[in-house]
Short mmCIF file of C-alpha atoms in Angstrom, two decimals:
data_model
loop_
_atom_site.label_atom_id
_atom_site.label_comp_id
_atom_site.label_asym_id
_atom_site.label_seq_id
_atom_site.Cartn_x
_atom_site.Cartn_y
_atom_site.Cartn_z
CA UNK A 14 -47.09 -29.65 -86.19
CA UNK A 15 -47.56 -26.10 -86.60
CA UNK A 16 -49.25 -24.33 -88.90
CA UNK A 17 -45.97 -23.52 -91.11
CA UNK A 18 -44.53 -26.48 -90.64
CA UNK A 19 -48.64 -28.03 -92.25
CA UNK A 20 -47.68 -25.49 -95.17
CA UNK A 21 -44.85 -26.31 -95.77
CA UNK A 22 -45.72 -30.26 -95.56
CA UNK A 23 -48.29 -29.31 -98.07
CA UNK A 24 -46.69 -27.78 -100.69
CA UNK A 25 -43.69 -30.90 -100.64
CA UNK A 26 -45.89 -32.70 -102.01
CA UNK A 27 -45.33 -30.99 -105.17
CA UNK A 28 -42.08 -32.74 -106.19
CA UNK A 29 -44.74 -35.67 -106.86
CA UNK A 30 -46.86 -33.67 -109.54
CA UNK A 31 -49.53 -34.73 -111.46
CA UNK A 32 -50.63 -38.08 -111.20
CA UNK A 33 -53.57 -39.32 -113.31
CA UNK A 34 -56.20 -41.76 -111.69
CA UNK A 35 -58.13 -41.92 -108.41
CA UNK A 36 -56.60 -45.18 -107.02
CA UNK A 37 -54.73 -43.04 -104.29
CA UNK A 38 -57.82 -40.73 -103.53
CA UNK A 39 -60.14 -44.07 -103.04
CA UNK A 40 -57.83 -45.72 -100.81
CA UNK A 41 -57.37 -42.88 -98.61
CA UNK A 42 -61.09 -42.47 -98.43
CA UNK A 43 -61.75 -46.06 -97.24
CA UNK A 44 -58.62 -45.72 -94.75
CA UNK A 45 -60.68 -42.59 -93.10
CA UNK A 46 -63.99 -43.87 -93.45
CA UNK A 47 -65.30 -42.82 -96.72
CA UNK A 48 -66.24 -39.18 -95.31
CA UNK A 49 -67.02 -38.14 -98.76
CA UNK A 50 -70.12 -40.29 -98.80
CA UNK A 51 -71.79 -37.51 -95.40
CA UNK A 52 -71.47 -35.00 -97.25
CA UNK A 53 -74.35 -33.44 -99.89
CA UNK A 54 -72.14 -32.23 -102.42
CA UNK A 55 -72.19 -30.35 -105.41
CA UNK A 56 -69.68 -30.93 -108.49
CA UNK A 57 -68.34 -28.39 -110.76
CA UNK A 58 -65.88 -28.70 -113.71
CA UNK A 59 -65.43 -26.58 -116.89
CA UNK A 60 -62.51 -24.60 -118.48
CA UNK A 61 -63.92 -21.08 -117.21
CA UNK A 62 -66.52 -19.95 -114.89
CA UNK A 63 -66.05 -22.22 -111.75
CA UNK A 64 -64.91 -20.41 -109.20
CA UNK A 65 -67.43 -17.72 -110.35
CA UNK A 66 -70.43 -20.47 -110.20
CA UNK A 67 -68.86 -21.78 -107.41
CA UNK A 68 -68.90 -18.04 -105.45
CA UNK A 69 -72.96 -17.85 -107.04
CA UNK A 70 -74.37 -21.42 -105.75
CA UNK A 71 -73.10 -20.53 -102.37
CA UNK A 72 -74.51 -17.05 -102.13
CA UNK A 73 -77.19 -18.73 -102.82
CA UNK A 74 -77.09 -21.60 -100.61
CA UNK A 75 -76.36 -19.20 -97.50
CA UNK A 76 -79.48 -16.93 -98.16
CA UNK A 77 -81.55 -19.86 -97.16
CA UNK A 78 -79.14 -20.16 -94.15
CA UNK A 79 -77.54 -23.27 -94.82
CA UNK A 80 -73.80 -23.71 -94.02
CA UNK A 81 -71.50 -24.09 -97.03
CA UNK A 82 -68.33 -25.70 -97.50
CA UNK A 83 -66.36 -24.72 -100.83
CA UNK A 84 -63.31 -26.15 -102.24
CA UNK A 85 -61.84 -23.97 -104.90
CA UNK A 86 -58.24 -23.21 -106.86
CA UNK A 87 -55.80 -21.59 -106.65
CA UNK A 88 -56.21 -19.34 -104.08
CA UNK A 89 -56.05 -15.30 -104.23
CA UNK A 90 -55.11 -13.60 -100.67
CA UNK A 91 -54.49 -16.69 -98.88
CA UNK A 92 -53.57 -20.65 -99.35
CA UNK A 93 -56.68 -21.15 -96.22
CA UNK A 94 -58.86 -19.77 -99.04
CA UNK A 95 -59.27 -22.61 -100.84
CA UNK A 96 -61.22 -24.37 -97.82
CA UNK A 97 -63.48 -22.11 -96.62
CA UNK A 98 -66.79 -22.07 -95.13
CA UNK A 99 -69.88 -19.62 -95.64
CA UNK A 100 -66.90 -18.05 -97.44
CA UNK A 101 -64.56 -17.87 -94.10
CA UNK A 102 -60.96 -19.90 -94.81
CA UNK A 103 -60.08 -22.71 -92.66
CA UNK A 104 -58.04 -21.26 -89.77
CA UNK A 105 -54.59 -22.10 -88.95
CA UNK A 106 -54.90 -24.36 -86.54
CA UNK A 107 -57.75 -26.61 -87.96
CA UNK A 108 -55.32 -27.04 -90.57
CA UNK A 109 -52.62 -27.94 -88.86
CA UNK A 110 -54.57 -30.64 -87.48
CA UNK A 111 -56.02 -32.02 -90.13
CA UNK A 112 -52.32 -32.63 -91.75
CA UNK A 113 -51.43 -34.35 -88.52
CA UNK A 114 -54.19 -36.63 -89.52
CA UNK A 115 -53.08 -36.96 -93.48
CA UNK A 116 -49.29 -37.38 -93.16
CA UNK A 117 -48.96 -40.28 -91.86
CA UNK A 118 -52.02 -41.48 -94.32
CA UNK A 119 -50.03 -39.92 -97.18
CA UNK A 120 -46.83 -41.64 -96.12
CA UNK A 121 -48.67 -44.97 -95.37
CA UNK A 122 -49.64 -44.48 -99.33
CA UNK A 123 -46.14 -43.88 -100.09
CA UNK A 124 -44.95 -47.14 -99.01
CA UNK A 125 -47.52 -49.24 -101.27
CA UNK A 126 -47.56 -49.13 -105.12
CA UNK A 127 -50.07 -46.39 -105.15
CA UNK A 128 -46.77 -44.00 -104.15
CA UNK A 129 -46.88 -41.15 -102.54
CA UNK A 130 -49.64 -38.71 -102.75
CA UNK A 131 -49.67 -35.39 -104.72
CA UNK A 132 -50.54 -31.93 -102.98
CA UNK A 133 -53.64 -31.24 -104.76
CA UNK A 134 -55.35 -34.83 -103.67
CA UNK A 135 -53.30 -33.82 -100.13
CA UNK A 136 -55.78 -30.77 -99.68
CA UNK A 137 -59.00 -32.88 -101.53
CA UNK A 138 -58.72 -35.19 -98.59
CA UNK A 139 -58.39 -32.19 -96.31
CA UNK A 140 -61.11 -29.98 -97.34
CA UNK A 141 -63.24 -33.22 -97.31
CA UNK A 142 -62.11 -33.88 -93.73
CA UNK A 143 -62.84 -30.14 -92.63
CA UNK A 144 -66.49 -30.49 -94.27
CA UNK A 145 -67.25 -33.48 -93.35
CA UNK A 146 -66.24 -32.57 -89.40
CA UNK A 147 -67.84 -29.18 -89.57
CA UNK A 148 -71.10 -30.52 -90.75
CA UNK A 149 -71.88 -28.34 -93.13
CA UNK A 150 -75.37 -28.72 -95.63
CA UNK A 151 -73.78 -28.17 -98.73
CA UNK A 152 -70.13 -28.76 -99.81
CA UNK A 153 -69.18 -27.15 -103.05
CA UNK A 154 -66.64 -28.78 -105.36
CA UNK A 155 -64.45 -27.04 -107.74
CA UNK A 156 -62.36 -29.68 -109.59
CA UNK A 157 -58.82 -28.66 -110.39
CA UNK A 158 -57.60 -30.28 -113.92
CA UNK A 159 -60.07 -31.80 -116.31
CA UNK A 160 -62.41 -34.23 -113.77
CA UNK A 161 -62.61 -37.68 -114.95
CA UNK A 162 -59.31 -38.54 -112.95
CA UNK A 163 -59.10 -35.28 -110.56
CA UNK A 164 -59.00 -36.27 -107.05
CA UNK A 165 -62.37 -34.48 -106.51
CA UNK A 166 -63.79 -37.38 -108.41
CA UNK A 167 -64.37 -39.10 -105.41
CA UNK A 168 -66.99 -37.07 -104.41
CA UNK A 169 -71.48 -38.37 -104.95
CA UNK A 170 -72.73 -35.29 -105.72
CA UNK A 171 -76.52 -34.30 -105.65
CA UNK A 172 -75.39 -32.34 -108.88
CA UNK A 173 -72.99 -32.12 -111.36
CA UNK A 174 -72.22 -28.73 -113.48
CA UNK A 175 -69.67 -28.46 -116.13
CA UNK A 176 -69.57 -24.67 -116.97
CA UNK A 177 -68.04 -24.93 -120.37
CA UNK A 178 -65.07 -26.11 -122.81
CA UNK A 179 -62.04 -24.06 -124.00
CA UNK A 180 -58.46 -24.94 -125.03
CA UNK A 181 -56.62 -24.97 -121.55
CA UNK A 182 -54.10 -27.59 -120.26
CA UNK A 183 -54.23 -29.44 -123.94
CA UNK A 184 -50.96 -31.20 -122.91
CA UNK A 185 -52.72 -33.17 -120.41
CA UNK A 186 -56.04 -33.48 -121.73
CA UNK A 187 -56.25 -32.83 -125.57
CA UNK A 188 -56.21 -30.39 -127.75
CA UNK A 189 -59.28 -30.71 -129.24
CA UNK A 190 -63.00 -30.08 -128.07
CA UNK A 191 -63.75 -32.94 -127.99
CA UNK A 192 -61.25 -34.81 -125.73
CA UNK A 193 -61.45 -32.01 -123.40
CA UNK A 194 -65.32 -32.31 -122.75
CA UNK A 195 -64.84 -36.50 -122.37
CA UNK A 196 -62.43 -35.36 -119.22
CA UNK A 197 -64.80 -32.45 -117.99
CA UNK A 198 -67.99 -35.45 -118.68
CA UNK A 199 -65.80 -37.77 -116.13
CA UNK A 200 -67.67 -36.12 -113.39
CA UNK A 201 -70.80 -37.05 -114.24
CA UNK A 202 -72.43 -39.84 -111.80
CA UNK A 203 -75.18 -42.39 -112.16
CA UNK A 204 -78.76 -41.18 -112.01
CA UNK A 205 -77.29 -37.68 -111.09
CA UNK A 206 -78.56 -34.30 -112.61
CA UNK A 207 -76.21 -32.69 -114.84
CA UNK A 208 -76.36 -28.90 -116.15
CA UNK A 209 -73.81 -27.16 -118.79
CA UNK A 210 -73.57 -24.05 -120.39
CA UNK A 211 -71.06 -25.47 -123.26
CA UNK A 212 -71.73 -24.18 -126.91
CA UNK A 213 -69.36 -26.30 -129.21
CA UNK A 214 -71.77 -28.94 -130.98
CA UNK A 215 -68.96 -31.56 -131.05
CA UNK A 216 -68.02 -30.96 -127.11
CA UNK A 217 -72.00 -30.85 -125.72
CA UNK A 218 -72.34 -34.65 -127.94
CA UNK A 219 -69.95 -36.31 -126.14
CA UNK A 220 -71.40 -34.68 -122.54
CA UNK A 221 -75.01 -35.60 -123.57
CA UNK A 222 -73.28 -39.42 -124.49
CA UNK A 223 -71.93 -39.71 -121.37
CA UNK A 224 -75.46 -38.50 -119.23
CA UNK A 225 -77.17 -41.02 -121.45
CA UNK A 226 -74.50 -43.65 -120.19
CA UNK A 227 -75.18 -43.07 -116.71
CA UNK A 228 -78.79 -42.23 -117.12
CA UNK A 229 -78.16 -39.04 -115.59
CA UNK A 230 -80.59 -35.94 -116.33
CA UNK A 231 -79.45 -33.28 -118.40
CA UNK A 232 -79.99 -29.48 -118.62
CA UNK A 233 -78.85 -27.54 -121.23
CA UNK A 234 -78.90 -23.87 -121.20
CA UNK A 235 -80.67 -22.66 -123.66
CA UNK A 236 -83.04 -25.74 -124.04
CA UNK A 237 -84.10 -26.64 -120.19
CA UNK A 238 -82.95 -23.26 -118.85
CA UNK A 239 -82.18 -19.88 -120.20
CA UNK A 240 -81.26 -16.06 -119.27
CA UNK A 241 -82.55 -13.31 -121.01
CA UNK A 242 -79.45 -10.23 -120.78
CA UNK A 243 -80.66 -6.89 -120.52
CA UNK A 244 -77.37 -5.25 -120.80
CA UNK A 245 -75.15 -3.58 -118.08
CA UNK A 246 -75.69 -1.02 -115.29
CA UNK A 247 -73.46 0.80 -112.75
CA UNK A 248 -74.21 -2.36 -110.64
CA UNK A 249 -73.45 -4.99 -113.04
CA UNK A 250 -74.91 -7.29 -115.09
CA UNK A 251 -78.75 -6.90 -115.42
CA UNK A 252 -80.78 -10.49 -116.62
CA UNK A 253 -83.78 -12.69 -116.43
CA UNK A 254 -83.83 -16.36 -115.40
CA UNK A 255 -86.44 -19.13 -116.86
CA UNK A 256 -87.08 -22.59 -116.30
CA UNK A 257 -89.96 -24.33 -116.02
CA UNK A 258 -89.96 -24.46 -112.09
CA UNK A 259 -88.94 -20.67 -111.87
CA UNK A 260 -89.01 -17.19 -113.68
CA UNK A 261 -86.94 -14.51 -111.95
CA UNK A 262 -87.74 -10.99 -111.71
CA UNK A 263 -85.14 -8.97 -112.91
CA UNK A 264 -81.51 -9.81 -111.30
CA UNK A 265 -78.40 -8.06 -111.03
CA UNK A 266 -74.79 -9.59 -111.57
CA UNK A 267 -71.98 -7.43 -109.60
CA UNK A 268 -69.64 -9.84 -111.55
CA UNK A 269 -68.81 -7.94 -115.03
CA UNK A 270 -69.40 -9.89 -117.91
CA UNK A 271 -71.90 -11.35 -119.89
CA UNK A 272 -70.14 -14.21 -119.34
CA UNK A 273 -71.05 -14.26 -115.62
CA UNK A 274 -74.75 -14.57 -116.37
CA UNK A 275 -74.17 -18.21 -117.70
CA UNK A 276 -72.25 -18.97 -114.30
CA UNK A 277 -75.26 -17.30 -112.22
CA UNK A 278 -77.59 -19.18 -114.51
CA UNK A 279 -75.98 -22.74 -114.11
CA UNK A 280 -76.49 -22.06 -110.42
CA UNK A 281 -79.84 -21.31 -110.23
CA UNK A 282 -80.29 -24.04 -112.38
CA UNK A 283 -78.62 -26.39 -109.79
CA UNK A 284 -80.25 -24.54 -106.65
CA UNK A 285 -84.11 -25.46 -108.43
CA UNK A 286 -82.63 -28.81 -109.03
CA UNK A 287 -81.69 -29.16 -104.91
CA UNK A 288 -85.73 -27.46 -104.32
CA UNK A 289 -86.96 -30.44 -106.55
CA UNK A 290 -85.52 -32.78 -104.28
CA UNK A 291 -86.97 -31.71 -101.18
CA UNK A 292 -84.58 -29.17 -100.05
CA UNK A 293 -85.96 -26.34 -97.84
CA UNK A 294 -85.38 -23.14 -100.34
CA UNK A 295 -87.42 -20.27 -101.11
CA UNK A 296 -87.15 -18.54 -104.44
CA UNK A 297 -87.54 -15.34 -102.86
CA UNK A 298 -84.08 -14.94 -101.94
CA UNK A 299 -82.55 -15.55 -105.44
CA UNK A 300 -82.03 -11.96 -106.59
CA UNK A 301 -80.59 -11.38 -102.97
CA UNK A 302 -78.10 -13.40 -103.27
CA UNK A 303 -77.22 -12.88 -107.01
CA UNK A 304 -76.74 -9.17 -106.04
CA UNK A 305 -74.71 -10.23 -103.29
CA UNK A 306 -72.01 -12.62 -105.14
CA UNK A 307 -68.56 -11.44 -105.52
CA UNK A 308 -65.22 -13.03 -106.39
CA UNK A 309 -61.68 -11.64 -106.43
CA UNK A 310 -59.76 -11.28 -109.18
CA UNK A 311 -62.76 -11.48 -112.06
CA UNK A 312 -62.83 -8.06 -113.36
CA UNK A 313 -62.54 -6.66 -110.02
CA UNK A 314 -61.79 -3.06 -109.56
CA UNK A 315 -58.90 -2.25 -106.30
CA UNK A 316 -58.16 1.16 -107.20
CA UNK A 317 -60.66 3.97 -108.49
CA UNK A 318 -58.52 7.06 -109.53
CA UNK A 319 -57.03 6.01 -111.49
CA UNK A 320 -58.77 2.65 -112.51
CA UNK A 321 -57.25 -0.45 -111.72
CA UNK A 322 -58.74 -3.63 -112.80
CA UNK A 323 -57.54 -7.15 -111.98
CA UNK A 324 -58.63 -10.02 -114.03
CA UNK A 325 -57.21 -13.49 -113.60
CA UNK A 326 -57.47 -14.24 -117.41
CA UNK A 327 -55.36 -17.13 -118.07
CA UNK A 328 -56.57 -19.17 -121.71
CA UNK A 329 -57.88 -17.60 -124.92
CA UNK A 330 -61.94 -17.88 -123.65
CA UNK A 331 -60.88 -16.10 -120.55
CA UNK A 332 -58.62 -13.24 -122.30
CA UNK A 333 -61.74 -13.38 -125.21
CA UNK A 334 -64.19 -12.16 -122.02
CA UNK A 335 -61.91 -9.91 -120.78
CA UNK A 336 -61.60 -8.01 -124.15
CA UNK A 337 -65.79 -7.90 -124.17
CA UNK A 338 -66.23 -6.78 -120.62
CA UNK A 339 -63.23 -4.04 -121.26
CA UNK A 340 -65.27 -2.64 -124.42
CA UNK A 341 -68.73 -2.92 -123.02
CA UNK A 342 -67.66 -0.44 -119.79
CA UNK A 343 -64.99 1.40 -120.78
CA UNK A 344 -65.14 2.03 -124.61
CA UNK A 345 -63.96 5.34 -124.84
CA UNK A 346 -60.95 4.91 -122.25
CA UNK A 347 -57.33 4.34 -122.77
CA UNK A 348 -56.39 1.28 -121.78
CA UNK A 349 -52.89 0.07 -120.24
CA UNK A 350 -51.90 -3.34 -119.43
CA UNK A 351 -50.03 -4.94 -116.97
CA UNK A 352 -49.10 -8.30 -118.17
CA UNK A 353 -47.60 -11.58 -116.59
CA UNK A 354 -48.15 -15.57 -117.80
CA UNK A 355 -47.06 -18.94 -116.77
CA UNK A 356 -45.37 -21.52 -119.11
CA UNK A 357 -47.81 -23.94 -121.38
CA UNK A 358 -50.35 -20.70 -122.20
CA UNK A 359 -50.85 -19.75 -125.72
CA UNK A 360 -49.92 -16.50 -124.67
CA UNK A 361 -49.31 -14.90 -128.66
CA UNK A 362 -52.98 -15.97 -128.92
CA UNK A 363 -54.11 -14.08 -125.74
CA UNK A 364 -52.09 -11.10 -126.33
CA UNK A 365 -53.36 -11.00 -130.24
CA UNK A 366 -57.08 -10.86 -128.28
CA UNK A 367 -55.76 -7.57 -126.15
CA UNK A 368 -53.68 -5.81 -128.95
CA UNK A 369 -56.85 -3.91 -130.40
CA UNK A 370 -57.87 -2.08 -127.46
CA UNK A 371 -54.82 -1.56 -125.43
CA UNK A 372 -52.82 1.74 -125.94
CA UNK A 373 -49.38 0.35 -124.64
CA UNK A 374 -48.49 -2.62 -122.40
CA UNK A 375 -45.62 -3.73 -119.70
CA UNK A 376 -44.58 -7.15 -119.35
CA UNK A 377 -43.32 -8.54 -116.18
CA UNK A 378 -42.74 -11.50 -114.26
CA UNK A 379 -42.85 -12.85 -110.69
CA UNK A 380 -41.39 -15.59 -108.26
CA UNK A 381 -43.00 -18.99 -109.37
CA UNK A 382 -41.64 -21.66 -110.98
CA UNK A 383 -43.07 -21.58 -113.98
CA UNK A 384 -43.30 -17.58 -114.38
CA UNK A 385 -42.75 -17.02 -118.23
CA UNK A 386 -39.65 -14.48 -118.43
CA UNK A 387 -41.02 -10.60 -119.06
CA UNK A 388 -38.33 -10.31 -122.50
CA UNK A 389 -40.14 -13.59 -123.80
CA UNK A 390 -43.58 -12.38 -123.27
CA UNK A 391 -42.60 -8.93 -124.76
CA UNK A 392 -40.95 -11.30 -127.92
CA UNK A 393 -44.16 -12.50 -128.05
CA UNK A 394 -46.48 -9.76 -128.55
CA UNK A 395 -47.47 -7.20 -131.20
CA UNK A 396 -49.06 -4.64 -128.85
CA UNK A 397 -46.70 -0.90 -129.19
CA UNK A 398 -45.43 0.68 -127.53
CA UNK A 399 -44.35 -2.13 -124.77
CA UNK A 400 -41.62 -2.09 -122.12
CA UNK A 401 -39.95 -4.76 -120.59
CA UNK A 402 -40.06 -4.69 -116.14
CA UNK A 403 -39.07 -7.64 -114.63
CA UNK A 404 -39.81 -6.02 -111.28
CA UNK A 405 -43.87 -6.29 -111.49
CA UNK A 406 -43.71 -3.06 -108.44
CA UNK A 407 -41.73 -1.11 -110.02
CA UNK A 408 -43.57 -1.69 -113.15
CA UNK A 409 -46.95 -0.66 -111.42
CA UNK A 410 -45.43 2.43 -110.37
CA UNK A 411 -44.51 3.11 -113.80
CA UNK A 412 -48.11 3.11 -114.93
CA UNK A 413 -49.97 4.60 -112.43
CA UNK A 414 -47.12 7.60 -112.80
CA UNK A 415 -48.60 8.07 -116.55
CA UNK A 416 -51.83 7.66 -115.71
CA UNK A 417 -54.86 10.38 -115.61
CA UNK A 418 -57.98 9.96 -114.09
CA UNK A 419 -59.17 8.81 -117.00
CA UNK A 420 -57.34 5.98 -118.08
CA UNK A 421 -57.67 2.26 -116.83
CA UNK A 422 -55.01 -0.63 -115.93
CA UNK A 423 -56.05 -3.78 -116.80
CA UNK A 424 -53.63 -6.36 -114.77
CA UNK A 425 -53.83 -10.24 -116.35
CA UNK A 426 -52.59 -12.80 -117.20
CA UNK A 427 -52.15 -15.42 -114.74
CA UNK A 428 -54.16 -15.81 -111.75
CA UNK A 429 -50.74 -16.85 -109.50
CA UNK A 430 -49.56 -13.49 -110.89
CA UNK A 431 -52.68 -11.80 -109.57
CA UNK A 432 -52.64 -13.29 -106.45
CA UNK A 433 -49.10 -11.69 -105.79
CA UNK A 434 -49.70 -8.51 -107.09
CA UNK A 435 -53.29 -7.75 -105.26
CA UNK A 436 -51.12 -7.49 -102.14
CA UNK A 437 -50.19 -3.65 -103.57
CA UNK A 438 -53.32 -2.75 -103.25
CA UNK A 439 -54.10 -4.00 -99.71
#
């Protein structure tokens, strides 16, 4: 099987969709072996802020030279992405073998009463496969949808993080605070340390229930670990870090957003956690390697003249971020916005956020299956002047012909959307 062919194996697996439970996942993993038992992992859930964590823990990881395996969604440039290594995507043909190996697995599942696998535990299995092969130090999880029954759950982690709570994906795991954090909590293991940057009172009571339940350690920020933010520089994001093992000199951020500090924080806060257990790490490298971090398509500039900022904001906490980084660097610019969603966002809500500082908007859409139409999102919105493009090029080109030197694009929405459209600006 070729590496299309893998691809295109892959993504049948969609027709299957989302299947709650981890019956499938622990049945595979005793068919290969358990493989997810040699690896030292590391477990991340939350409604915002993983990848970013994700992107900081390894930075951080790799300074002290260890190899790092990262499993993350969706992907930006390329499906490989999502697998990578020391931040290098699986190539082609590693993962064209390691589908020869889960087909037939997959289709063995398909003729039991488990049924057929879906793609996202299809590429779990993989990326635990490639890890577990590669023998890497660390492997980095990023779950997909909630935790408590995402096919990551498989995983023993060293650590567990859960970033924070926010209204996303309500259809499939409540719409209310408190239901979401009981499916983000599902990750948390026995006797393993916990850390969490969530705020709501009701949503950090059921997290601390469920630690206490499995008599797992847990670190709050703000209580067993804090940042101290200095504001913003042409670099980024400037900060202090305490705990009682460690107080930082002053770091740097080059992800925008005071937002971002809490992700760097929680990782620092795990990488002291990995030192306490014996780990070979040296503080010194920490500001390194915070300096160092990036991630694509978090406030990410890929034009300068004019400004062109892409920002996968896809739920009302991410858009809320968005509208605080835009006024903290750019308060006194004119602001256009490029604008496409997926079906299931509370997109009125998101665009309600962006109204106040955008000057006028275009609404597109683009080839996925669940691409919101660009006449609906226009219907939806109360930002003026706003045109309707449901050619997302052509509506680029319509922009950056009105803009000046001085203005900024803001493109959002929908991190599938930015994925597509980041390709203009190769």
């Amino acid at each position: 099987m070729n590496y299309e062919d893998s691809i295109q194996w892959i993504h049948s697996r969609e027709k299957f969709k989302f299947k709650p439970g981890l019956k499938r996942m622990e049945w595979m993993m005793e068919k290969l072996g358990h493989p997810e038992k040699q690896l030292n992992s590391i477990h991340i859930a939350g409604t915002n802020g993983k990848g970013s964590t994700v992107s900081f823990l390894r930075n951080l990881l790799q300074k002290q030279e260890y190899t790092v395996g990262t499993f993350t969604s969706p992907y930006i440039i390329r499906f490989n992405e999502r697998m990578s290594i020391n931040g290098d995507p699986i190539s082609d043909y590693e993962l064209a073998d390691l589908v020869e190996v889960v087909k037939p697995l997959a289709e063995e599942a398909g003729q039991t009463e488990l049924g057929e696998p879906t793609e996202f535990e299809v590429i779990t299995v993989i990326a635990i496969l490639y890890f577990k092969n590669k023998g890497v130090d660390f492997a980095v999880f990023e779950t997909g949808l909630g935790g408590r029954y995402d096919s990551t759950n498989v995983i023993h982690p060293l650590v567990s993080i859960i970033t924070n709570i926010g209204k996303d994906h309500t259809h499939i795991l409540g719409d209310s605070y408190e239901d979401i954090s009981y499916q983000k909590a599902g990750i948390i293991k026995k006797e393993t340390p916990v850390l969490t940057c969530v705020k709501q009172k009701d949503a950090l009571e059921v997290i601390k229930k469920e630690a206490a339940l499995h008599q797992a350690d847990l670190l709050i920020d703000g209580q067993d670990f804090s940042s101290e933010y200095y504001g913003s520089s042409s670099e980024g994001e400037v900060f202090t870090f305490h705990m009682k093992t460690y107080d930082s000199p002053e770091l740097v951020s080059n992800l925008k957003g005071i937002h971002q500090v809490a992700n760097a924080s929680l990782a620092l806060g795990a990488i002291e956690q990995l030192r306490g257990m014996g780990f070979l790490i040296q503080q010194d490298f920490y500001p390194e390697a915070i300096s160092a971090t990036t991630w694509p398509a978090r406030f990410e500039t890929v034009q300068e003249d004019p400004r062109v900022i892409l920002d996968g904001a896809h739920n009302e906490e991410g858009t809320k971020a968005l509208v605080s980084t835009i006024e903290n660097y750019f308060p006194d610019k004119t602001i256009y916005l490029l604008y496409a969603a997926v079906e299931g966002k509370p997109v009125h809500n998101m665009l309600e956020k962006l109204q106040p500082i955008v000057k006028e908007a275009w609404f597109t859409q683009f080839d996925f299956p669940k691409s919101l139409k660009a006449k609906d999102l226009e219907a939806d919105s109360m930002i003026e002047p706003a045109h309707v493009e449901e050619d997302y090029r052509e509506a680029l080109n319509q922009i950056l012909g009105k803009m000046t030197g001085e203005d900024v694009l803001i493109v959002s929405g929908s991190l599938y959307f930015i994925s597509d459209i980041r390709k203009c600006f190769e």
